[in-house]
mmCIF file with all atom_site columns, C-alpha atoms in Angstrom:
data_model
loop_
_atom_site.group_PDB
_atom_site.id
_atom_site.type_symbol
_atom_site.label_atom_id
_atom_site.label_alt_id
_atom_site.label_comp_id
_atom_site.label_asym_id
_atom_site.label_entity_id
_atom_site.label_seq_id
_atom_site.pdbx_PDB_ins_code
_atom_site.Cartn_x
_atom_site.Cartn_y
_atom_site.Cartn_z
_atom_site.occupancy
_atom_site.B_iso_or_equiv
_atom_site.pdbx_formal_charge
_atom_site.auth_seq_id
_atom_site.auth_comp_id
_atom_site.auth_asym_id
_atom_site.auth_atom_id
_atom_site.pdbx_PDB_model_num
ATOM 1  C CA . UNK D 1 1  ? 91.361 112.708 -92.838 1.00 71.00 ? 1124 UNK D CA 1
ATOM 2  C CA . UNK D 1 2  ? 88.270 113.389 -90.572 1.00 82.00 ? 1125 UNK D CA 1
ATOM 3  C CA . UNK D 1 3  ? 85.260 115.376 -91.503 1.00 86.00 ? 1126 UNK D CA 1
ATOM 4  C CA . UNK D 1 4  ? 83.643 117.800 -89.192 1.00 87.00 ? 1127 UNK D CA 1
ATOM 5  C CA . UNK D 1 5  ? 79.910 118.285 -89.322 1.00 86.00 ? 1128 UNK D CA 1
ATOM 6  C CA . UNK D 1 6  ? 77.907 121.176 -87.952 1.00 85.00 ? 1129 UNK D CA 1
ATOM 7  C CA . UNK D 1 7  ? 74.711 120.400 -86.119 1.00 90.00 ? 1130 UNK D CA 1
ATOM 8  C CA . UNK D 1 8  ? 71.707 121.128 -88.364 1.00 90.00 ? 1131 UNK D CA 1
ATOM 9  C CA . UNK D 1 9  ? 69.558 123.935 -86.976 1.00 92.00 ? 1132 UNK D CA 1
ATOM 10 C CA . UNK D 1 10 ? 66.237 124.596 -88.450 1.00 94.00 ? 1133 UNK D CA 1
ATOM 11 C CA . UNK D 1 11 ? 66.199 128.222 -87.266 1.00 94.00 ? 1134 UNK D CA 1
ATOM 12 C CA . UNK D 1 12 ? 68.698 129.031 -89.990 1.00 93.00 ? 1135 UNK D CA 1
ATOM 13 C CA . UNK D 1 13 ? 65.947 128.208 -92.537 1.00 94.00 ? 1136 UNK D CA 1
ATOM 14 C CA . UNK D 1 14 ? 63.054 129.987 -91.026 1.00 95.00 ? 1137 UNK D CA 1
ATOM 15 C CA . UNK D 1 15 ? 63.643 133.356 -92.615 1.00 94.00 ? 1138 UNK D CA 1
ATOM 16 C CA . UNK D 1 16 ? 60.047 134.450 -93.626 1.00 94.00 ? 1139 UNK D CA 1
ATOM 17 C CA . UNK D 1 17 ? 56.589 134.253 -92.322 1.00 92.00 ? 1140 UNK D CA 1
ATOM 18 C CA . UNK D 1 18 ? 55.821 131.761 -95.107 1.00 95.00 ? 1141 UNK D CA 1
ATOM 19 C CA . UNK D 1 19 ? 58.741 129.557 -94.075 1.00 96.00 ? 1142 UNK D CA 1
ATOM 20 C CA . UNK D 1 20 ? 57.408 129.488 -90.499 1.00 94.00 ? 1143 UNK D CA 1
ATOM 21 C CA . UNK D 1 21 ? 53.938 128.805 -91.534 1.00 94.00 ? 1144 UNK D CA 1
ATOM 22 C CA . UNK D 1 22 ? 54.967 125.888 -93.795 1.00 96.00 ? 1145 UNK D CA 1
ATOM 23 C CA . UNK D 1 23 ? 57.090 124.463 -91.053 1.00 96.00 ? 1146 UNK D CA 1
ATOM 24 C CA . UNK D 1 24 ? 54.365 124.748 -88.522 1.00 96.00 ? 1147 UNK D CA 1
ATOM 25 C CA . UNK D 1 25 ? 51.864 123.160 -90.861 1.00 95.00 ? 1148 UNK D CA 1
ATOM 26 C CA . UNK D 1 26 ? 54.226 120.159 -91.494 1.00 96.00 ? 1149 UNK D CA 1
ATOM 27 C CA . UNK D 1 27 ? 54.862 119.713 -87.807 1.00 96.00 ? 1150 UNK D CA 1
ATOM 28 C CA . UNK D 1 28 ? 51.112 119.864 -87.114 1.00 95.00 ? 1151 UNK D CA 1
ATOM 29 C CA . UNK D 1 29 ? 50.415 117.201 -89.635 1.00 95.00 ? 1152 UNK D CA 1
ATOM 30 C CA . UNK D 1 30 ? 53.139 114.899 -88.220 1.00 96.00 ? 1153 UNK D CA 1
ATOM 31 C CA . UNK D 1 31 ? 52.316 115.678 -84.451 1.00 96.00 ? 1154 UNK D CA 1
ATOM 32 C CA . UNK D 1 32 ? 51.614 112.414 -82.545 1.00 96.00 ? 1155 UNK D CA 1
ATOM 33 C CA . UNK D 1 33 ? 48.527 113.881 -80.970 1.00 95.00 ? 1156 UNK D CA 1
ATOM 34 C CA . UNK D 1 34 ? 50.160 115.401 -77.861 1.00 95.00 ? 1157 UNK D CA 1
ATOM 35 C CA . UNK D 1 35 ? 51.134 118.719 -79.333 1.00 94.00 ? 1158 UNK D CA 1
ATOM 36 C CA . UNK D 1 36 ? 54.784 118.062 -78.807 1.00 96.00 ? 1159 UNK D CA 1
ATOM 37 C CA . UNK D 1 37 ? 55.764 118.740 -82.419 1.00 96.00 ? 1160 UNK D CA 1
ATOM 38 C CA . UNK D 1 38 ? 53.651 121.900 -82.499 1.00 96.00 ? 1161 UNK D CA 1
ATOM 39 C CA . UNK D 1 39 ? 55.282 123.110 -79.343 1.00 97.00 ? 1162 UNK D CA 1
ATOM 40 C CA . UNK D 1 40 ? 58.747 122.325 -80.671 1.00 97.00 ? 1163 UNK D CA 1
ATOM 41 C CA . UNK D 1 41 ? 57.969 124.080 -83.958 1.00 97.00 ? 1164 UNK D CA 1
ATOM 42 C CA . UNK D 1 42 ? 56.744 127.217 -82.198 1.00 97.00 ? 1165 UNK D CA 1
ATOM 43 C CA . UNK D 1 43 ? 59.898 127.088 -80.070 1.00 97.00 ? 1166 UNK D CA 1
ATOM 44 C CA . UNK D 1 44 ? 62.108 126.904 -83.320 1.00 97.00 ? 1167 UNK D CA 1
ATOM 45 C CA . UNK D 1 45 ? 60.132 129.703 -84.949 1.00 96.00 ? 1168 UNK D CA 1
ATOM 46 C CA . UNK D 1 46 ? 60.472 131.814 -81.786 1.00 96.00 ? 1169 UNK D CA 1
ATOM 47 C CA . UNK D 1 47 ? 64.239 131.206 -81.630 1.00 95.00 ? 1170 UNK D CA 1
ATOM 48 C CA . UNK D 1 48 ? 64.632 132.019 -85.287 1.00 96.00 ? 1171 UNK D CA 1
ATOM 49 C CA . UNK D 1 49 ? 63.309 135.608 -84.629 1.00 93.00 ? 1172 UNK D CA 1
ATOM 50 C CA . UNK D 1 50 ? 63.286 138.041 -81.780 1.00 94.00 ? 1173 UNK D CA 1
ATOM 51 C CA . UNK D 1 51 ? 62.131 136.107 -78.700 1.00 94.00 ? 1174 UNK D CA 1
ATOM 52 C CA . UNK D 1 52 ? 61.837 139.210 -76.601 1.00 95.00 ? 1175 UNK D CA 1
ATOM 53 C CA . UNK D 1 53 ? 59.657 141.036 -79.117 1.00 96.00 ? 1176 UNK D CA 1
ATOM 54 C CA . UNK D 1 54 ? 57.552 137.901 -79.747 1.00 96.00 ? 1177 UNK D CA 1
ATOM 55 C CA . UNK D 1 55 ? 56.991 137.551 -75.972 1.00 97.00 ? 1178 UNK D CA 1
ATOM 56 C CA . UNK D 1 56 ? 55.862 141.204 -75.721 1.00 97.00 ? 1179 UNK D CA 1
ATOM 57 C CA . UNK D 1 57 ? 53.484 140.793 -78.715 1.00 97.00 ? 1180 UNK D CA 1
ATOM 58 C CA . UNK D 1 58 ? 52.110 137.623 -77.153 1.00 97.00 ? 1181 UNK D CA 1
ATOM 59 C CA . UNK D 1 59 ? 51.529 139.422 -73.754 1.00 97.00 ? 1182 UNK D CA 1
ATOM 60 C CA . UNK D 1 60 ? 54.076 137.195 -71.986 1.00 97.00 ? 1183 UNK D CA 1
ATOM 61 C CA . UNK D 1 61 ? 57.418 137.550 -70.301 1.00 97.00 ? 1184 UNK D CA 1
ATOM 62 C CA . UNK D 1 62 ? 60.449 136.312 -72.222 1.00 96.00 ? 1185 UNK D CA 1
ATOM 63 C CA . UNK D 1 63 ? 61.096 133.725 -69.551 1.00 97.00 ? 1186 UNK D CA 1
ATOM 64 C CA . UNK D 1 64 ? 57.472 132.517 -69.618 1.00 97.00 ? 1187 UNK D CA 1
ATOM 65 C CA . UNK D 1 65 ? 57.592 132.086 -73.318 1.00 97.00 ? 1188 UNK D CA 1
ATOM 66 C CA . UNK D 1 66 ? 60.921 130.122 -73.114 1.00 96.00 ? 1189 UNK D CA 1
ATOM 67 C CA . UNK D 1 67 ? 59.404 127.950 -70.325 1.00 97.00 ? 1190 UNK D CA 1
ATOM 68 C CA . UNK D 1 68 ? 56.069 127.364 -72.181 1.00 97.00 ? 1191 UNK D CA 1
ATOM 69 C CA . UNK D 1 69 ? 57.819 126.380 -75.417 1.00 97.00 ? 1192 UNK D CA 1
ATOM 70 C CA . UNK D 1 70 ? 60.662 124.400 -73.859 1.00 96.00 ? 1193 UNK D CA 1
ATOM 71 C CA . UNK D 1 71 ? 61.092 120.712 -74.258 1.00 94.00 ? 1194 UNK D CA 1
ATOM 72 C CA . UNK D 1 72 ? 59.409 120.064 -70.942 1.00 95.00 ? 1195 UNK D CA 1
ATOM 73 C CA . UNK D 1 73 ? 56.932 122.877 -71.464 1.00 94.00 ? 1196 UNK D CA 1
ATOM 74 C CA . UNK D 1 74 ? 53.194 122.391 -71.610 1.00 94.00 ? 1197 UNK D CA 1
ATOM 75 C CA . UNK D 1 75 ? 51.686 125.550 -73.051 1.00 96.00 ? 1198 UNK D CA 1
ATOM 76 C CA . UNK D 1 76 ? 47.990 126.077 -72.657 1.00 95.00 ? 1199 UNK D CA 1
ATOM 77 C CA . UNK D 1 77 ? 45.880 126.420 -75.892 1.00 95.00 ? 1200 UNK D CA 1
ATOM 78 C CA . UNK D 1 78 ? 45.496 130.112 -75.103 1.00 96.00 ? 1201 UNK D CA 1
ATOM 79 C CA . UNK D 1 79 ? 49.225 130.488 -75.104 1.00 96.00 ? 1202 UNK D CA 1
ATOM 80 C CA . UNK D 1 80 ? 49.547 128.723 -78.411 1.00 96.00 ? 1203 UNK D CA 1
ATOM 81 C CA . UNK D 1 81 ? 46.951 130.996 -79.936 1.00 96.00 ? 1204 UNK D CA 1
ATOM 82 C CA . UNK D 1 82 ? 48.580 134.159 -78.525 1.00 97.00 ? 1205 UNK D CA 1
ATOM 83 C CA . UNK D 1 83 ? 52.006 133.089 -79.833 1.00 97.00 ? 1206 UNK D CA 1
ATOM 84 C CA . UNK D 1 84 ? 50.744 132.153 -83.291 1.00 95.00 ? 1207 UNK D CA 1
ATOM 85 C CA . UNK D 1 85 ? 48.858 135.460 -83.535 1.00 96.00 ? 1208 UNK D CA 1
ATOM 86 C CA . UNK D 1 86 ? 51.929 137.371 -82.469 1.00 96.00 ? 1209 UNK D CA 1
ATOM 87 C CA . UNK D 1 87 ? 53.853 135.575 -85.234 1.00 94.00 ? 1210 UNK D CA 1
ATOM 88 C CA . UNK D 1 88 ? 51.121 136.794 -87.715 1.00 93.00 ? 1211 UNK D CA 1
ATOM 89 C CA . UNK D 1 89 ? 49.723 133.317 -88.123 1.00 92.00 ? 1212 UNK D CA 1
ATOM 90 C CA . UNK D 1 90 ? 46.261 131.823 -87.515 1.00 90.00 ? 1213 UNK D CA 1
ATOM 91 C CA . UNK D 1 91 ? 45.148 128.692 -85.847 1.00 89.00 ? 1214 UNK D CA 1
ATOM 92 C CA . UNK D 1 92 ? 42.643 127.041 -88.276 1.00 88.00 ? 1215 UNK D CA 1
ATOM 93 C CA . UNK D 1 93 ? 40.732 123.818 -88.103 1.00 86.00 ? 1216 UNK D CA 1
ATOM 94 C CA . UNK D 1 94 ? 39.472 122.354 -91.328 1.00 85.00 ? 1217 UNK D CA 1
ATOM 95 C CA . UNK D 1 95 ? 37.673 119.221 -92.309 1.00 86.00 ? 1218 UNK D CA 1
#
């Protein structure tokens, strides 16, 4: 008998703003310093919700948001700030 496994998808577990915030915080802590995990987390959070509405709220096109947050994307800091604000989150630096 063979077992079938479904691919695990984090977007199924990002149901609330708090879930998204905790996930983004964890990814920021583990980021290797190039922003890749932060970008990937924002991509996951965007896909878990309404990408079109998020893009509008961030003042971007849907395609632009997808491109910026894609695996090969390189969003500017301004884009990261706009997306986090559109998600109802804040970028905060603490010591």
